[in-house]
PDB file of C-alpha atoms in Angstrom:
ATOM      1  CA  MET H   1      -7.715  14.668 -15.105  1.00  0.00           C
ATOM      2  CA  PRO H   2      -8.544  12.033 -12.459  1.00  0.00           C
ATOM      3  CA  ARG H   3      -6.443  12.009  -9.089  1.00  0.00           C
ATOM      4  CA  ARG H   4      -4.429   9.122  -8.032  1.00  0.00           C
ATOM      5  CA  VAL H   5      -2.308   7.819  -5.228  1.00  0.00           C
ATOM      6  CA  ALA H   6       0.791   5.987  -5.579  1.00  0.00           C
ATOM      7  CA  LEU H   7       1.585   3.705  -2.480  1.00  0.00           C
ATOM      8  CA  LEU H   8       5.041   2.956  -3.089  1.00  0.00           C
ATOM      9  CA  GLY H   9       6.238  -0.081  -1.563  1.00  0.00           C
ATOM     10  CA  SER H  10       9.428  -0.158   0.837  1.00  0.00           C
ATOM     11  CA  ILE H  11      10.156   3.532   0.898  1.00  0.00           C
ATOM     12  CA  ASN H  12      11.638   4.849   4.200  1.00  0.00           C
ATOM     13  CA  VAL H  13      12.282   1.739   5.305  1.00  0.00           C
ATOM     14  CA  GLY H  14      15.278  -0.931   5.194  1.00  0.00           C
ATOM     15  CA  GLY H  15      17.623   1.512   3.857  1.00  0.00           C
ATOM     16  CA  ASN H  16      15.591   3.018   1.028  1.00  0.00           C
ATOM     17  CA  ARG H  17      15.459   6.835   2.160  1.00  0.00           C
ATOM     18  CA  MET H  18      14.691   9.677   0.614  1.00  0.00           C
ATOM     19  CA  THR H  19      13.039  13.030   1.102  1.00  0.00           C
ATOM     20  CA  MET H  20       9.354  13.659  -0.015  1.00  0.00           C
ATOM     21  CA  ALA H  21      11.016  16.899  -1.831  1.00  0.00           C
ATOM     22  CA  GLN H  22      13.182  14.152  -3.782  1.00  0.00           C
ATOM     23  CA  LEU H  23      10.244  12.017  -4.562  1.00  0.00           C
ATOM     24  CA  ARG H  24       8.124  14.761  -5.727  1.00  0.00           C
ATOM     25  CA  ALA H  25      10.776  16.307  -7.831  1.00  0.00           C
ATOM     26  CA  ALA H  26      11.139  12.638  -9.596  1.00  0.00           C
ATOM     27  CA  PHE H  27       7.692  12.211 -10.461  1.00  0.00           C
ATOM     28  CA  GLU H  28       7.325  16.018 -11.903  1.00  0.00           C
ATOM     29  CA  LYS H  29      10.415  15.348 -13.815  1.00  0.00           C
ATOM     30  CA  ALA H  30       8.905  12.257 -15.108  1.00  0.00           C
ATOM     31  CA  GLY H  31       5.883  13.745 -16.245  1.00  0.00           C
ATOM     32  CA  PHE H  32       3.388  13.297 -13.233  1.00  0.00           C
ATOM     33  CA  GLY H  33       1.142  16.509 -12.737  1.00  0.00           C
ATOM     34  CA  ASN H  34      -0.162  17.981  -9.727  1.00  0.00           C
ATOM     35  CA  VAL H  35       2.288  15.994  -7.378  1.00  0.00           C
ATOM     36  CA  ALA H  36       1.976  15.860  -3.529  1.00  0.00           C
ATOM     37  CA  THR H  37       2.883  13.509  -0.996  1.00  0.00           C
ATOM     38  CA  VAL H  38       0.964  12.520   1.982  1.00  0.00           C
ATOM     39  CA  THR H  39       3.247  11.667   5.070  1.00  0.00           C
ATOM     40  CA  ALA H  40       6.916  10.343   4.760  1.00  0.00           C
ATOM     41  CA  SER H  41       6.205   6.662   3.545  1.00  0.00           C
ATOM     42  CA  GLY H  42       5.468   7.100  -0.116  1.00  0.00           C
ATOM     43  CA  ASN H  43       2.412   7.950  -0.942  1.00  0.00           C
ATOM     44  CA  VAL H  44       2.651  10.152  -3.700  1.00  0.00           C
ATOM     45  CA  LEU H  45      -0.671  12.064  -4.989  1.00  0.00           C
ATOM     46  CA  PHE H  46      -0.890  12.944  -8.769  1.00  0.00           C
ATOM     47  CA  ASP H  47      -3.492  13.657 -12.041  1.00  0.00           C
ATOM     48  CA  GLU H  48      -3.966  10.950 -13.767  1.00  0.00           C
ATOM     49  CA  ASP H  49      -2.692  11.146 -17.517  1.00  0.00           C
ATOM     50  CA  GLY H  50      -3.776   7.836 -18.669  1.00  0.00           C
ATOM     51  CA  LEU H  51      -0.607   6.111 -19.286  1.00  0.00           C
ATOM     52  CA  ASP H  52       0.700   2.900 -17.450  1.00  0.00           C
ATOM     53  CA  ALA H  53       1.445   4.674 -13.723  1.00  0.00           C
ATOM     54  CA  GLU H  54       2.792   1.529 -12.499  1.00  0.00           C
ATOM     55  CA  THR H  55       5.281   0.687 -14.536  1.00  0.00           C
ATOM     56  CA  ARG H  56       6.301   4.443 -15.014  1.00  0.00           C
ATOM     57  CA  ILE H  57       6.592   4.946 -11.523  1.00  0.00           C
ATOM     58  CA  ALA H  58       8.678   1.378 -10.920  1.00  0.00           C
ATOM     59  CA  LEU H  59      10.872   2.976 -13.440  1.00  0.00           C
ATOM     60  CA  LEU H  60      11.625   6.070 -11.786  1.00  0.00           C
ATOM     61  CA  LEU H  61      12.084   4.590  -8.650  1.00  0.00           C
ATOM     62  CA  GLN H  62      14.822   2.389 -10.318  1.00  0.00           C
ATOM     63  CA  GLN H  63      16.706   5.213 -12.150  1.00  0.00           C
ATOM     64  CA  ASP H  64      16.265   7.917  -9.664  1.00  0.00           C
ATOM     65  CA  PHE H  65      17.037   5.774  -6.302  1.00  0.00           C
ATOM     66  CA  SER H  66      18.148   2.712  -6.986  1.00  0.00           C
ATOM     67  CA  ILE H  67      15.287   1.121  -5.624  1.00  0.00           C
ATOM     68  CA  GLY H  68      13.353  -2.192  -6.729  1.00  0.00           C
ATOM     69  CA  SER H  69       9.920  -1.497  -5.822  1.00  0.00           C
ATOM     70  CA  PHE H  70       6.384  -0.925  -7.119  1.00  0.00           C
ATOM     71  CA  ALA H  71       3.847   0.976  -6.850  1.00  0.00           C
ATOM     72  CA  ALA H  72       0.140   0.267  -6.294  1.00  0.00           C
ATOM     73  CA  VAL H  73      -1.688   3.202  -7.874  1.00  0.00           C
ATOM     74  CA  ARG H  74      -5.530   3.516  -6.611  1.00  0.00           C
ATOM     75  CA  SER H  75      -8.513   6.153  -6.877  1.00  0.00           C
ATOM     76  CA  ARG H  76      -9.918   7.864  -4.389  1.00  0.00           C
ATOM     77  CA  GLU H  77     -12.868   5.339  -4.712  1.00  0.00           C
ATOM     78  CA  GLU H  78     -10.830   2.302  -4.772  1.00  0.00           C
ATOM     79  CA  LEU H  79      -9.253   3.526  -1.475  1.00  0.00           C
ATOM     80  CA  ALA H  80     -12.823   4.034  -0.308  1.00  0.00           C
ATOM     81  CA  ALA H  81     -13.904   0.621  -1.356  1.00  0.00           C
ATOM     82  CA  ALA H  82     -10.990  -1.130   0.378  1.00  0.00           C
ATOM     83  CA  LEU H  83     -12.006   0.112   3.405  1.00  0.00           C
ATOM     84  CA  ASP H  84     -15.572  -0.484   3.012  1.00  0.00           C
ATOM     85  CA  GLU H  85     -14.712  -4.124   2.419  1.00  0.00           C
ATOM     86  CA  ASP H  86     -12.326  -4.477   5.128  1.00  0.00           C
ATOM     87  CA  PRO H  87     -14.237  -6.787   8.174  1.00  0.00           C
ATOM     88  CA  PHE H  88     -11.802  -5.566  10.581  1.00  0.00           C
ATOM     89  CA  VAL H  89     -12.664  -1.642  10.524  1.00  0.00           C
ATOM     90  CA  GLY H  90     -14.146  -0.419  13.335  1.00  0.00           C
ATOM     91  CA  GLU H  91     -13.619  -3.612  15.258  1.00  0.00           C
ATOM     92  CA  GLY H  92     -10.113  -2.817  16.305  1.00  0.00           C
ATOM     93  CA  GLU H  93      -7.685   0.323  16.694  1.00  0.00           C
ATOM     94  CA  ASP H  94      -7.236   2.300  13.304  1.00  0.00           C
ATOM     95  CA  LYS H  95      -3.545   1.980  13.464  1.00  0.00           C
ATOM     96  CA  MET H  96      -3.560  -1.693  14.256  1.00  0.00           C
ATOM     97  CA  ILE H  97      -5.787  -2.588  11.062  1.00  0.00           C
ATOM     98  CA  HIS H  98      -3.879  -2.567   7.938  1.00  0.00           C
ATOM     99  CA  THR H  99      -4.637  -3.193   4.148  1.00  0.00           C
ATOM    100  CA  MET H 100      -2.004  -4.605   1.914  1.00  0.00           C
ATOM    101  CA  PHE H 101      -2.731  -3.077  -1.603  1.00  0.00           C
ATOM    102  CA  LEU H 102      -1.569  -5.770  -3.759  1.00  0.00           C
ATOM    103  CA  ASP H 103       0.053  -5.403  -7.375  1.00  0.00           C
ATOM    104  CA  SER H 104      -2.487  -8.279  -8.423  1.00  0.00           C
ATOM    105  CA  GLN H 105      -5.696 -10.676  -7.438  1.00  0.00           C
ATOM    106  CA  PRO H 106      -4.378 -13.735  -5.509  1.00  0.00           C
ATOM    107  CA  SER H 107      -6.038 -16.827  -5.592  1.00  0.00           C
ATOM    108  CA  ALA H 108      -8.129 -18.224  -3.274  1.00  0.00           C
ATOM    109  CA  THR H 109      -5.911 -20.972  -3.055  1.00  0.00           C
ATOM    110  CA  ALA H 110      -2.993 -18.697  -2.068  1.00  0.00           C
ATOM    111  CA  PHE H 111      -5.071 -16.835   0.409  1.00  0.00           C
ATOM    112  CA  ALA H 112      -5.607 -20.687   1.868  1.00  0.00           C
ATOM    113  CA  LYS H 113      -2.510 -21.030   1.921  1.00  0.00           C
ATOM    114  CA  LEU H 114      -1.358 -17.692   3.773  1.00  0.00           C
ATOM    115  CA  GLU H 115      -4.145 -18.524   6.112  1.00  0.00           C
ATOM    116  CA  SER H 116      -2.865 -22.192   6.847  1.00  0.00           C
ATOM    117  CA  ASP H 117       0.921 -21.209   7.061  1.00  0.00           C
ATOM    118  CA  HIS H 118      -0.061 -18.368   9.457  1.00  0.00           C
ATOM    119  CA  ALA H 119      -2.051 -20.445  11.702  1.00  0.00           C
ATOM    120  CA  GLY H 120      -0.693 -20.782  15.229  1.00  0.00           C
ATOM    121  CA  ARG H 121       2.041 -18.111  14.588  1.00  0.00           C
ATOM    122  CA  GLY H 122       0.131 -15.004  16.370  1.00  0.00           C
ATOM    123  CA  PRO H 123      -3.333 -13.519  16.947  1.00  0.00           C
ATOM    124  CA  GLU H 124      -3.701 -11.591  13.474  1.00  0.00           C
ATOM    125  CA  ARG H 125      -6.709 -11.860  11.451  1.00  0.00           C
ATOM    126  CA  LEU H 126      -7.173 -12.148   7.772  1.00  0.00           C
ATOM    127  CA  ALA H 127      -9.400 -11.205   5.102  1.00  0.00           C
ATOM    128  CA  LEU H 128      -8.799 -10.897   1.355  1.00  0.00           C
ATOM    129  CA  GLY H 129     -10.130  -8.336  -0.539  1.00  0.00           C
ATOM    130  CA  THR H 130     -10.039  -6.813  -4.201  1.00  0.00           C
ATOM    131  CA  LYS H 131      -6.525  -6.419  -4.775  1.00  0.00           C
ATOM    132  CA  ALA H 132      -5.793  -6.161  -1.133  1.00  0.00           C
ATOM    133  CA  LEU H 133      -5.271  -8.204   2.023  1.00  0.00           C
ATOM    134  CA  HIS H 134      -6.850  -7.078   5.182  1.00  0.00           C
ATOM    135  CA  MET H 135      -5.319  -7.714   8.508  1.00  0.00           C
ATOM    136  CA  ASP H 136      -6.139  -6.989  12.125  1.00  0.00           C
ATOM    137  CA  TYR H 137      -2.657  -6.679  14.021  1.00  0.00           C
ATOM    138  CA  VAL H 138      -4.301  -7.363  17.114  1.00  0.00           C
ATOM    139  CA  ASP H 139      -0.605  -6.797  19.265  1.00  0.00           C
ATOM    140  CA  GLY H 140       0.857  -4.363  16.995  1.00  0.00           C
ATOM    141  CA  VAL H 141       3.165  -4.683  13.933  1.00  0.00           C
ATOM    142  CA  GLY H 142       6.199  -4.185  15.424  1.00  0.00           C
ATOM    143  CA  ASN H 143       6.181  -8.211  17.349  1.00  0.00           C
ATOM    144  CA  SER H 144       4.270  -9.528  14.756  1.00  0.00           C
ATOM    145  CA  LYS H 145       5.291 -12.484  12.320  1.00  0.00           C
ATOM    146  CA  LEU H 146       3.350 -12.058   9.805  1.00  0.00           C
ATOM    147  CA  THR H 147       5.556  -9.950   7.986  1.00  0.00           C
ATOM    148  CA  LYS H 148       5.598  -8.434   4.360  1.00  0.00           C
ATOM    149  CA  GLN H 149       8.006 -11.061   3.194  1.00  0.00           C
ATOM    150  CA  PHE H 150       5.753 -14.306   4.602  1.00  0.00           C
ATOM    151  CA  ILE H 151       2.808 -12.615   2.820  1.00  0.00           C
ATOM    152  CA  GLU H 152       4.077 -12.057  -0.378  1.00  0.00           C
ATOM    153  CA  ARG H 153       5.925 -15.625  -0.543  1.00  0.00           C
ATOM    154  CA  ARG H 154       2.322 -17.390   0.141  1.00  0.00           C
ATOM    155  CA  LEU H 155      -0.066 -14.831  -2.095  1.00  0.00           C
ATOM    156  CA  GLY H 156       2.429 -14.911  -5.315  1.00  0.00           C
ATOM    157  CA  CYS H 157       1.968 -11.085  -5.506  1.00  0.00           C
ATOM    158  CA  ARG H 158       3.789  -7.812  -3.974  1.00  0.00           C
ATOM    159  CA  GLY H 159       1.892  -5.443  -1.666  1.00  0.00           C
ATOM    160  CA  THR H 160       2.473  -2.515   0.682  1.00  0.00           C
ATOM    161  CA  ALA H 161       0.203  -1.807   3.533  1.00  0.00           C
ATOM    162  CA  ARG H 162      -1.235   1.025   5.051  1.00  0.00           C
ATOM    163  CA  ASN H 163      -3.201   1.398   8.134  1.00  0.00           C
ATOM    164  CA  VAL H 164      -6.864   2.896   8.391  1.00  0.00           C
ATOM    165  CA  THR H 165      -5.606   6.368   9.743  1.00  0.00           C
ATOM    166  CA  SER H 166      -2.851   6.475   6.833  1.00  0.00           C
ATOM    167  CA  VAL H 167      -5.892   5.468   4.044  1.00  0.00           C
ATOM    168  CA  ARG H 168      -8.049   7.902   5.356  1.00  0.00           C
ATOM    169  CA  ARG H 169      -5.599  10.703   5.664  1.00  0.00           C
ATOM    170  CA  ILE H 170      -4.522  10.050   1.808  1.00  0.00           C
ATOM    171  CA  MET H 171      -8.504  10.165   0.860  1.00  0.00           C
ATOM    172  CA  GLU H 172      -8.771  13.272   3.022  1.00  0.00           C
ATOM    173  CA  LYS H 173      -5.638  14.735   0.899  1.00  0.00           C
ATOM    174  CA  MET H 174      -7.327  13.602  -2.777  1.00  0.00           C
ATOM    175  CA  GLU H 175     -10.286  15.371  -2.315  1.00  0.00           C
ATOM    176  CA  GLN H 176      -8.234  18.730  -1.596  1.00  0.00           C
TER     177      GLN H 176
END
């Protein structure tokens, strides 16, 4: 079976706390196989079973943890493609370069609105990808006005972001 990663949104932030052992147990109980976690921020590896993983994961997060979130499910190849299409990789610090993995592909109009509304708010650079938004948080994420909520409202889709270091770590784990 192909290996996948569920990149969970809003895990271990904003009060949505759980241990990775609890998360692994919930995935196993829901029927996912060969479950493992990478870091403590909601990255769950599993073997694909051909069923609608994203819907099943959102349901288990709601039922087991009372968290209304979603999962961006990707293959190792899709993670690699996201890094390959990111124009900022290699230009800045890996911890400052982020990819927001989206639940759908935003329109060019929505992306233009995001760029326009963000103009003058900070030094961050943006690029639209394949079901992804690439961001260079030049001065760091903590001080940025380019928040998840700001982005999601303008793009009209949900997302969860990982920096280059995390994406590479997840890809390495997927090879094991």
